[in-house]
Structure formats: structure tokens, C-alpha cells
PDB file of C-alpha atoms in Angstrom:
ATOM      1  CA  UNK A 206      -1.942   5.790  -6.822  1.00  0.00           C
ATOM      2  CA  UNK A 207       1.697   4.757  -7.056  1.00  0.00           C
ATOM      3  CA  UNK A 208       3.743   4.882  -3.874  1.00  0.00           C
ATOM      4  CA  UNK A 209       7.449   4.229  -3.560  1.00  0.00           C
ATOM      5  CA  UNK A 210       8.703   4.072   0.010  1.00  0.00           C
ATOM      6  CA  UNK A 211      12.293   3.656   1.138  1.00  0.00           C
ATOM      7  CA  UNK A 212      13.517   2.458   4.520  1.00  0.00           C
ATOM      8  CA  UNK A 213      16.696   1.291   6.169  1.00  0.00           C
ATOM      9  CA  UNK A 214      18.773   4.442   6.171  1.00  0.00           C
ATOM     10  CA  UNK A 215      20.680   5.564   9.217  1.00  0.00           C
ATOM     11  CA  UNK A 216      24.048   6.377  10.730  1.00  0.00           C
ATOM     12  CA  UNK A 217      26.917   3.934  10.386  1.00  0.00           C
ATOM     13  CA  UNK A 218      30.666   4.056  10.817  1.00  0.00           C
ATOM     14  CA  UNK A 219      33.006   3.811   7.856  1.00  0.00           C
ATOM     15  CA  UNK A 220      33.499   0.215   6.879  1.00  0.00           C
ATOM     16  CA  UNK A 221      30.055  -0.766   8.066  1.00  0.00           C
ATOM     17  CA  UNK A 222      26.991  -1.997   6.209  1.00  0.00           C
ATOM     18  CA  UNK A 223      23.404  -0.976   5.686  1.00  0.00           C
ATOM     19  CA  UNK A 224      20.571  -2.510   3.700  1.00  0.00           C
ATOM     20  CA  UNK A 225      18.048  -0.200   2.125  1.00  0.00           C
ATOM     21  CA  UNK A 226      14.597  -1.476   1.238  1.00  0.00           C
ATOM     22  CA  UNK A 227      12.070   0.001  -1.141  1.00  0.00           C
ATOM     23  CA  UNK A 228       8.489  -1.101  -1.466  1.00  0.00           C
ATOM     24  CA  UNK A 229       6.411   0.003  -4.428  1.00  0.00           C
ATOM     25  CA  UNK A 230       2.623  -0.166  -4.532  1.00  0.00           C
ATOM     26  CA  UNK A 231      -0.018   0.858  -7.039  1.00  0.00           C
ATOM     27  CA  UNK A 232       1.966  -0.485  -9.961  1.00  0.00           C
ATOM     28  CA  UNK A 233       2.694  -3.846 -11.523  1.00  0.00           C
ATOM     29  CA  UNK A 234       6.003  -4.248  -9.741  1.00  0.00           C
ATOM     30  CA  UNK A 235       7.257  -7.261 -11.621  1.00  0.00           C
ATOM     31  CA  UNK A 236       7.394  -5.468 -14.975  1.00  0.00           C
ATOM     32  CA  UNK A 237       9.208  -2.358 -13.783  1.00  0.00           C
ATOM     33  CA  UNK A 238      12.889  -1.539 -13.685  1.00  0.00           C
ATOM     34  CA  UNK A 239      13.866  -0.381 -10.209  1.00  0.00           C
ATOM     35  CA  UNK A 240      16.822   1.693  -9.168  1.00  0.00           C
ATOM     36  CA  UNK A 241      18.550   3.858  -6.626  1.00  0.00           C
ATOM     37  CA  UNK A 242      19.837   7.403  -6.927  1.00  0.00           C
ATOM     38  CA  UNK A 243      21.526   9.477  -4.261  1.00  0.00           C
ATOM     39  CA  UNK A 244      22.161  13.127  -3.609  1.00  0.00           C
ATOM     40  CA  UNK A 245      24.710  14.543  -1.215  1.00  0.00           C
ATOM     41  CA  UNK A 246      24.541  18.132   0.063  1.00  0.00           C
ATOM     42  CA  UNK A 247      25.731  20.555  -2.580  1.00  0.00           C
ATOM     43  CA  UNK A 248      26.130  17.837  -5.190  1.00  0.00           C
ATOM     44  CA  UNK A 249      24.124  16.684  -8.190  1.00  0.00           C
ATOM     45  CA  UNK A 250      21.913  13.660  -8.021  1.00  0.00           C
ATOM     46  CA  UNK A 251      23.875  10.521  -8.873  1.00  0.00           C
ATOM     47  CA  UNK A 252      22.616   7.215 -10.239  1.00  0.00           C
ATOM     48  CA  UNK A 253      23.804   4.396  -8.011  1.00  0.00           C
ATOM     49  CA  UNK A 254      22.318   1.139  -9.247  1.00  0.00           C
ATOM     50  CA  UNK A 255      19.393  -0.386 -11.081  1.00  0.00           C
ATOM     51  CA  UNK A 256      17.841  -3.732 -11.929  1.00  0.00           C
ATOM     52  CA  UNK A 257      15.573  -4.523 -14.840  1.00  0.00           C
ATOM     53  CA  UNK A 258      12.134  -6.079 -14.489  1.00  0.00           C
ATOM     54  CA  UNK A 259      13.317  -9.669 -14.848  1.00  0.00           C
ATOM     55  CA  UNK A 260      16.323  -9.273 -12.591  1.00  0.00           C
ATOM     56  CA  UNK A 261      18.824 -10.453 -15.192  1.00  0.00           C
ATOM     57  CA  UNK A 262      20.353  -7.057 -15.871  1.00  0.00           C
ATOM     58  CA  UNK A 263      21.880  -4.788 -13.284  1.00  0.00           C
ATOM     59  CA  UNK A 264      24.015  -1.684 -13.311  1.00  0.00           C
ATOM     60  CA  UNK A 265      26.320  -0.141 -10.729  1.00  0.00           C
ATOM     61  CA  UNK A 266      28.055   3.202 -10.714  1.00  0.00           C
ATOM     62  CA  UNK A 267      31.829   2.847 -10.584  1.00  0.00           C
ATOM     63  CA  UNK A 268      31.850   4.515  -7.202  1.00  0.00           C
ATOM     64  CA  UNK A 269      29.852   1.664  -5.635  1.00  0.00           C
ATOM     65  CA  UNK A 270      30.826  -1.326  -7.750  1.00  0.00           C
ATOM     66  CA  UNK A 271      31.924  -4.365  -5.720  1.00  0.00           C
ATOM     67  CA  UNK A 272      30.518  -2.770  -2.536  1.00  0.00           C
ATOM     68  CA  UNK A 273      26.806  -2.435  -3.240  1.00  0.00           C
ATOM     69  CA  UNK A 274      24.382  -5.119  -4.416  1.00  0.00           C
ATOM     70  CA  UNK A 275      20.889  -4.581  -5.757  1.00  0.00           C
ATOM     71  CA  UNK A 276      18.277  -7.294  -5.563  1.00  0.00           C
ATOM     72  CA  UNK A 277      14.513  -7.643  -5.694  1.00  0.00           C
ATOM     73  CA  UNK A 278      11.729  -9.741  -4.320  1.00  0.00           C
ATOM     74  CA  UNK A 279       8.717  -9.420  -6.629  1.00  0.00           C
ATOM     75  CA  UNK A 280       6.574 -11.395  -4.190  1.00  0.00           C
ATOM     76  CA  UNK A 281       7.039  -8.542  -1.729  1.00  0.00           C
ATOM     77  CA  UNK A 282       7.102  -5.710  -4.308  1.00  0.00           C
ATOM     78  CA  UNK A 283      10.439  -4.812  -2.788  1.00  0.00           C
ATOM     79  CA  UNK A 284      13.889  -3.933  -4.035  1.00  0.00           C
ATOM     80  CA  UNK A 285      16.949  -3.895  -1.816  1.00  0.00           C
ATOM     81  CA  UNK A 286      20.317  -2.190  -1.857  1.00  0.00           C
ATOM     82  CA  UNK A 287      22.912  -3.946   0.255  1.00  0.00           C
ATOM     83  CA  UNK A 288      25.690  -1.489   1.000  1.00  0.00           C
ATOM     84  CA  UNK A 289      28.961  -2.821   2.375  1.00  0.00           C
ATOM     85  CA  UNK A 290      32.322  -1.206   3.107  1.00  0.00           C
ATOM     86  CA  UNK A 291      30.615   2.142   3.422  1.00  0.00           C
ATOM     87  CA  UNK A 292      32.683   5.284   3.087  1.00  0.00           C
ATOM     88  CA  UNK A 293      31.993   8.841   4.292  1.00  0.00           C
ATOM     89  CA  UNK A 294      31.529   9.844   0.643  1.00  0.00           C
ATOM     90  CA  UNK A 295      28.512   7.531   0.485  1.00  0.00           C
ATOM     91  CA  UNK A 296      26.693   9.948   2.765  1.00  0.00           C
ATOM     92  CA  UNK A 297      23.603  11.145   0.914  1.00  0.00           C
ATOM     93  CA  UNK A 298      19.855  10.911   0.645  1.00  0.00           C
ATOM     94  CA  UNK A 299      19.065   7.725  -1.245  1.00  0.00           C
ATOM     95  CA  UNK A 300      16.036   7.656  -3.530  1.00  0.00           C
ATOM     96  CA  UNK A 301      14.296   4.592  -4.876  1.00  0.00           C
ATOM     97  CA  UNK A 302      12.854   4.786  -8.366  1.00  0.00           C
ATOM     98  CA  UNK A 303      10.610   2.766 -10.693  1.00  0.00           C
ATOM     99  CA  UNK A 304      10.242   3.031 -14.435  1.00  0.00           C
ATOM    100  CA  UNK A 305      10.583   1.584 -17.957  1.00  0.00           C
ATOM    101  CA  UNK A 306       8.329  -1.452 -17.852  1.00  0.00           C
ATOM    102  CA  UNK A 307       9.652  -4.552 -19.624  1.00  0.00           C
ATOM    103  CA  UNK A 308      12.958  -2.981 -20.625  1.00  0.00           C
ATOM    104  CA  UNK A 309      15.608  -5.617 -21.366  1.00  0.00           C
ATOM    105  CA  UNK A 310      18.197  -3.648 -19.452  1.00  0.00           C
ATOM    106  CA  UNK A 311      18.363  -0.669 -17.116  1.00  0.00           C
ATOM    107  CA  UNK A 312      20.327   2.514 -16.710  1.00  0.00           C
ATOM    108  CA  UNK A 313      20.547   5.303 -14.186  1.00  0.00           C
ATOM    109  CA  UNK A 314      19.192   8.102 -16.294  1.00  0.00           C
ATOM    110  CA  UNK A 315      16.773  10.277 -14.348  1.00  0.00           C
ATOM    111  CA  UNK A 316      14.284  10.439 -17.215  1.00  0.00           C
ATOM    112  CA  UNK A 317      13.911   6.646 -17.269  1.00  0.00           C
ATOM    113  CA  UNK A 318      11.997   6.662 -14.026  1.00  0.00           C
ATOM    114  CA  UNK A 319       8.477   7.940 -13.561  1.00  0.00           C
ATOM    115  CA  UNK A 320       8.095   7.131  -9.905  1.00  0.00           C
ATOM    116  CA  UNK A 321      10.325   8.356  -7.091  1.00  0.00           C
ATOM    117  CA  UNK A 322      10.327   7.829  -3.358  1.00  0.00           C
ATOM    118  CA  UNK A 323      10.850  10.550  -0.779  1.00  0.00           C
ATOM    119  CA  UNK A 324      14.338   9.360   0.088  1.00  0.00           C
ATOM    120  CA  UNK A 325      16.098   7.937   3.101  1.00  0.00           C
ATOM    121  CA  UNK A 326      19.172   9.482   4.719  1.00  0.00           C
ATOM    122  CA  UNK A 327      22.396   7.505   4.892  1.00  0.00           C
ATOM    123  CA  UNK A 328      25.189   9.014   6.971  1.00  0.00           C
ATOM    124  CA  UNK A 329      28.614   7.397   7.178  1.00  0.00           C
ATOM    125  CA  UNK A 330      30.910   8.724   9.883  1.00  0.00           C
ATOM    126  CA  UNK A 331      34.729   8.571   9.533  1.00  0.00           C
TER     127      UNK A 331
END
């Protein structure tokens, strides 16, 4: 049974930082692309970032480029999202996803990812 579990969300002031973690079990972690989506109240789900199985291809949405960094530790079956210079508009539920084994790249298309976590809330106060 595949489980994807996020942690690290919370409340932070604008300009602050948070690091989200996501641990996946029940799958061969080191062949999967991993990613992060987010959804703010009243808005559509947005792809934030992803990393392919080998770690040599990443993607960032324009809204988070140069502020967020995705990384992974296959030894721990964990992917991270370091979020710096947070803005109130980053407030959302953040979802970790896993999909597309052995893809040479990654993208933040919902249909790419078979496995989703329950989400972790990130709130950025002004």
C-alpha cells in the first residue's frame, strides 16, 4: 500500500521560511518523479515544483522560482521543498505527489501523478 505523507507546514510571517518534507512508502521511491502542488481557498490546484527520479531535472512554477527549492534524499524516501521569502499569496494546502517512474524529466500536470498525500497547511501572515 502506497503512502505519501507530508509534514512541515505551519504559520510563518511574510519573508520567513519553511521546509516541507514528504516521505513515500510502499513504492520504489528512487524511480519515481516527485512533486508538490498547492491549493488556496477558492482557487484551482496549482503545480509548484517537481523533480525527476534521478534528480537531474527539476521544474518550478514562475510564482515560486528563485524562492523555493526542491530536493530529495532517496536513502530516506523523502523529498523536500525549501520555501524562502514566503509571501501571503503562498498560503495554501501543499500536496506531495509521486508518479511517472523513470521519466527523464518532470512536469506539474495532475495526471502525471498516481499517488497523492493528504496535504499540509502553509499559512503566511502579512
